[in-house]
Amino acid sequence: NNFFGCICFVNARFGLAILDITTADFKTLEVDTLLELQEELYRLTPAELLVGEKFAKHYGELLSQLQVMLIWYHSQKIYFIVINKSKKC
């Protein structure tokens, strides 16, 4: 599977949206803890993620640990692409 993910943090809960680009399956889920989010991300291993700038600042360590090839940061309608060089393509 080839997953594209999006993470948000609202009202002390994490939201995760996942699109399987290969099959067009789309799923969403909410979790209460960072550990639960981390487990889902490790299980799904998305190739790309879209995260907000504030999320990236607060949870940058989590993002750097993921095997994600591209991380898109959203800030004021501007998207920044960061290539995670630790992932082998």
Short mmCIF file of N, CA and C in Angstrom, two decimals:
data_model
loop_
_atom_site.label_atom_id
_atom_site.label_comp_id
_atom_site.label_asym_id
_atom_site.label_seq_id
_atom_site.Cartn_x
_atom_site.Cartn_y
_atom_site.Cartn_z
N ASN A 1 0.83 -1.18 0.00
CA ASN A 1 0.00 0.00 0.00
C ASN A 1 0.87 1.24 0.00
N ASN A 2 0.34 2.30 -0.56
CA ASN A 2 1.04 3.58 -0.65
C ASN A 2 0.17 4.63 0.03
N PHE A 3 0.49 4.95 1.29
CA PHE A 3 -0.35 5.82 2.10
C PHE A 3 0.14 7.27 2.11
N PHE A 4 -0.85 8.18 2.05
CA PHE A 4 -0.63 9.61 2.28
C PHE A 4 -1.42 9.95 3.52
N GLY A 5 -0.78 10.57 4.51
CA GLY A 5 -1.45 10.85 5.77
C GLY A 5 -1.48 12.33 6.11
N CYS A 6 -2.40 12.67 6.97
CA CYS A 6 -2.53 14.04 7.48
C CYS A 6 -2.81 13.95 8.98
N ILE A 7 -2.08 14.73 9.76
CA ILE A 7 -2.22 14.71 11.21
C ILE A 7 -2.68 16.08 11.69
N CYS A 8 -3.61 16.07 12.65
CA CYS A 8 -4.00 17.32 13.30
C CYS A 8 -4.13 17.08 14.80
N PHE A 9 -4.10 18.16 15.56
CA PHE A 9 -4.24 18.10 17.01
C PHE A 9 -5.25 19.16 17.40
N VAL A 10 -6.44 18.71 17.89
CA VAL A 10 -7.52 19.63 18.24
C VAL A 10 -8.16 19.16 19.54
N ASN A 11 -8.34 20.08 20.45
CA ASN A 11 -9.00 19.79 21.73
C ASN A 11 -8.41 18.58 22.44
N ALA A 12 -7.11 18.55 22.52
CA ALA A 12 -6.35 17.51 23.23
C ALA A 12 -6.52 16.11 22.62
N ARG A 13 -6.88 16.04 21.35
CA ARG A 13 -6.97 14.76 20.64
C ARG A 13 -6.22 14.86 19.33
N PHE A 14 -5.68 13.74 18.91
CA PHE A 14 -4.97 13.67 17.63
C PHE A 14 -5.91 13.09 16.59
N GLY A 15 -5.92 13.69 15.42
CA GLY A 15 -6.68 13.17 14.29
C GLY A 15 -5.72 12.71 13.22
N LEU A 16 -6.05 11.60 12.59
CA LEU A 16 -5.21 11.06 11.53
C LEU A 16 -6.12 10.67 10.36
N ALA A 17 -5.82 11.21 9.20
CA ALA A 17 -6.53 10.84 7.98
C ALA A 17 -5.52 10.13 7.08
N ILE A 18 -5.94 9.02 6.52
CA ILE A 18 -5.04 8.21 5.69
C ILE A 18 -5.72 7.91 4.36
N LEU A 19 -5.02 8.17 3.27
CA LEU A 19 -5.48 7.85 1.93
C LEU A 19 -4.52 6.84 1.33
N ASP A 20 -5.05 5.70 0.91
CA ASP A 20 -4.24 4.72 0.20
C ASP A 20 -4.31 5.09 -1.28
N ILE A 21 -3.24 5.60 -1.80
CA ILE A 21 -3.21 6.08 -3.18
C ILE A 21 -3.39 4.94 -4.17
N THR A 22 -2.98 3.75 -3.78
CA THR A 22 -3.10 2.59 -4.66
C THR A 22 -4.54 2.14 -4.85
N THR A 23 -5.31 2.10 -3.76
CA THR A 23 -6.68 1.57 -3.82
C THR A 23 -7.76 2.64 -3.65
N ALA A 24 -7.37 3.87 -3.33
CA ALA A 24 -8.29 4.99 -3.08
C ALA A 24 -9.10 4.81 -1.79
N ASP A 25 -8.69 3.92 -0.92
CA ASP A 25 -9.33 3.79 0.39
C ASP A 25 -8.98 5.00 1.24
N PHE A 26 -9.96 5.52 1.96
CA PHE A 26 -9.75 6.68 2.82
C PHE A 26 -10.31 6.37 4.19
N LYS A 27 -9.49 6.58 5.22
CA LYS A 27 -9.90 6.31 6.59
C LYS A 27 -9.49 7.47 7.49
N THR A 28 -10.25 7.68 8.54
CA THR A 28 -9.90 8.66 9.55
C THR A 28 -10.02 8.01 10.92
N LEU A 29 -9.27 8.54 11.86
CA LEU A 29 -9.39 8.07 13.23
C LEU A 29 -8.93 9.16 14.18
N GLU A 30 -9.39 9.04 15.41
CA GLU A 30 -8.98 9.94 16.49
C GLU A 30 -8.38 9.10 17.60
N VAL A 31 -7.32 9.63 18.19
CA VAL A 31 -6.69 8.96 19.33
C VAL A 31 -6.45 9.99 20.42
N ASP A 32 -6.33 9.51 21.64
CA ASP A 32 -6.19 10.41 22.79
C ASP A 32 -4.74 10.71 23.16
N THR A 33 -3.82 9.83 22.80
CA THR A 33 -2.44 10.02 23.25
C THR A 33 -1.46 10.01 22.09
N LEU A 34 -0.32 10.59 22.33
CA LEU A 34 0.75 10.60 21.34
C LEU A 34 1.22 9.17 21.07
N LEU A 35 1.24 8.34 22.09
CA LEU A 35 1.65 6.95 21.92
C LEU A 35 0.72 6.22 20.95
N GLU A 36 -0.58 6.43 21.08
CA GLU A 36 -1.54 5.80 20.16
C GLU A 36 -1.32 6.28 18.73
N LEU A 37 -1.07 7.57 18.57
CA LEU A 37 -0.79 8.12 17.24
C LEU A 37 0.47 7.50 16.67
N GLN A 38 1.49 7.43 17.49
CA GLN A 38 2.77 6.85 17.07
C GLN A 38 2.58 5.40 16.61
N GLU A 39 1.82 4.62 17.37
CA GLU A 39 1.58 3.22 17.01
C GLU A 39 0.87 3.10 15.67
N GLU A 40 -0.12 3.97 15.43
CA GLU A 40 -0.83 3.94 14.15
C GLU A 40 0.10 4.32 13.00
N LEU A 41 0.93 5.32 13.21
CA LEU A 41 1.84 5.74 12.15
C LEU A 41 2.88 4.67 11.85
N TYR A 42 3.37 3.99 12.88
CA TYR A 42 4.33 2.90 12.65
C TYR A 42 3.65 1.73 11.95
N ARG A 43 2.40 1.47 12.29
CA ARG A 43 1.67 0.37 11.67
C ARG A 43 1.40 0.65 10.19
N LEU A 44 1.00 1.89 9.88
CA LEU A 44 0.63 2.24 8.51
C LEU A 44 1.83 2.63 7.65
N THR A 45 2.85 3.19 8.26
CA THR A 45 4.05 3.68 7.57
C THR A 45 3.72 4.47 6.30
N PRO A 46 3.08 5.64 6.46
CA PRO A 46 2.75 6.44 5.28
C PRO A 46 4.01 6.94 4.58
N ALA A 47 3.94 7.03 3.26
CA ALA A 47 5.07 7.54 2.47
C ALA A 47 5.17 9.05 2.59
N GLU A 48 4.02 9.71 2.78
CA GLU A 48 3.98 11.17 2.88
C GLU A 48 3.02 11.57 3.99
N LEU A 49 3.34 12.72 4.62
CA LEU A 49 2.49 13.26 5.68
C LEU A 49 2.28 14.75 5.46
N LEU A 50 1.11 15.22 5.80
CA LEU A 50 0.81 16.64 5.83
C LEU A 50 0.56 17.00 7.29
N VAL A 51 1.34 17.95 7.81
CA VAL A 51 1.19 18.38 9.20
C VAL A 51 1.23 19.89 9.26
N GLY A 52 0.61 20.43 10.28
CA GLY A 52 0.66 21.87 10.50
C GLY A 52 2.00 22.28 11.09
N GLU A 53 2.34 23.53 10.90
CA GLU A 53 3.62 24.05 11.39
C GLU A 53 3.73 23.92 12.91
N LYS A 54 2.65 24.22 13.63
CA LYS A 54 2.68 24.12 15.10
C LYS A 54 2.88 22.68 15.54
N PHE A 55 2.21 21.75 14.85
CA PHE A 55 2.38 20.34 15.18
C PHE A 55 3.84 19.94 14.96
N ALA A 56 4.41 20.39 13.86
CA ALA A 56 5.80 20.05 13.56
C ALA A 56 6.76 20.59 14.62
N LYS A 57 6.47 21.77 15.13
CA LYS A 57 7.33 22.35 16.16
C LYS A 57 7.22 21.58 17.47
N HIS A 58 6.01 21.17 17.84
CA HIS A 58 5.80 20.47 19.11
C HIS A 58 6.20 19.00 19.05
N TYR A 59 6.01 18.39 17.89
CA TYR A 59 6.22 16.94 17.76
C TYR A 59 7.24 16.60 16.69
N GLY A 60 8.21 17.46 16.52
CA GLY A 60 9.25 17.25 15.52
C GLY A 60 10.04 15.97 15.74
N GLU A 61 10.25 15.61 17.00
CA GLU A 61 11.00 14.39 17.30
C GLU A 61 10.25 13.17 16.77
N LEU A 62 8.96 13.13 16.96
CA LEU A 62 8.15 12.03 16.43
C LEU A 62 8.28 11.96 14.92
N LEU A 63 8.17 13.11 14.26
CA LEU A 63 8.25 13.13 12.80
C LEU A 63 9.61 12.66 12.30
N SER A 64 10.66 13.03 13.01
CA SER A 64 12.00 12.62 12.57
C SER A 64 12.23 11.12 12.75
N GLN A 65 11.48 10.48 13.63
CA GLN A 65 11.64 9.04 13.87
C GLN A 65 10.88 8.19 12.85
N LEU A 66 9.93 8.78 12.17
CA LEU A 66 9.11 8.02 11.22
C LEU A 66 9.87 7.75 9.94
N GLN A 67 9.54 6.65 9.32
CA GLN A 67 10.13 6.31 8.03
C GLN A 67 9.27 6.92 6.92
N VAL A 68 9.21 8.24 6.90
CA VAL A 68 8.39 8.96 5.93
C VAL A 68 9.31 9.64 4.93
N MET A 69 9.00 9.47 3.65
CA MET A 69 9.86 10.04 2.63
C MET A 69 9.65 11.55 2.50
N LEU A 70 8.40 12.00 2.49
CA LEU A 70 8.11 13.43 2.36
C LEU A 70 7.20 13.87 3.50
N ILE A 71 7.54 14.99 4.10
CA ILE A 71 6.68 15.60 5.11
C ILE A 71 6.33 17.00 4.61
N TRP A 72 5.04 17.27 4.49
CA TRP A 72 4.56 18.56 4.02
C TRP A 72 4.11 19.37 5.22
N TYR A 73 4.64 20.57 5.37
CA TYR A 73 4.25 21.45 6.48
C TYR A 73 3.32 22.53 5.95
N HIS A 74 2.19 22.68 6.60
CA HIS A 74 1.21 23.68 6.19
C HIS A 74 1.33 24.89 7.12
N SER A 75 1.54 26.04 6.53
CA SER A 75 1.63 27.27 7.30
C SER A 75 1.13 28.43 6.46
N GLN A 76 0.02 29.01 6.84
CA GLN A 76 -0.52 30.18 6.16
C GLN A 76 -0.67 29.94 4.65
N LYS A 77 -1.20 28.77 4.29
CA LYS A 77 -1.44 28.39 2.90
C LYS A 77 -0.17 28.19 2.09
N ILE A 78 0.95 28.01 2.77
CA ILE A 78 2.21 27.72 2.09
C ILE A 78 2.63 26.31 2.49
N TYR A 79 3.03 25.52 1.53
CA TYR A 79 3.44 24.15 1.82
C TYR A 79 4.95 24.03 1.66
N PHE A 80 5.57 23.47 2.66
CA PHE A 80 7.01 23.24 2.63
C PHE A 80 7.23 21.73 2.56
N ILE A 81 8.11 21.31 1.71
CA ILE A 81 8.41 19.88 1.57
C ILE A 81 9.74 19.62 2.25
N VAL A 82 9.77 18.60 3.10
CA VAL A 82 11.00 18.18 3.74
C VAL A 82 11.21 16.72 3.36
N ILE A 83 12.36 16.42 2.81
CA ILE A 83 12.66 15.04 2.46
C ILE A 83 13.40 14.41 3.62
N ASN A 84 12.88 13.31 4.09
CA ASN A 84 13.50 12.56 5.19
C ASN A 84 14.57 11.67 4.57
N LYS A 85 15.81 12.03 4.72
CA LYS A 85 16.91 11.32 4.08
C LYS A 85 17.22 9.98 4.72
N SER A 86 16.59 9.68 5.84
CA SER A 86 16.85 8.41 6.48
C SER A 86 16.05 7.28 5.82
N LYS A 87 15.05 7.62 5.03
CA LYS A 87 14.26 6.57 4.34
C LYS A 87 14.95 6.19 3.05
N LYS A 88 15.10 4.92 2.84
CA LYS A 88 15.69 4.44 1.59
C LYS A 88 14.58 4.14 0.60
N CYS A 89 14.70 4.69 -0.58
CA CYS A 89 13.68 4.51 -1.61
C CYS A 89 14.02 3.32 -2.49
#
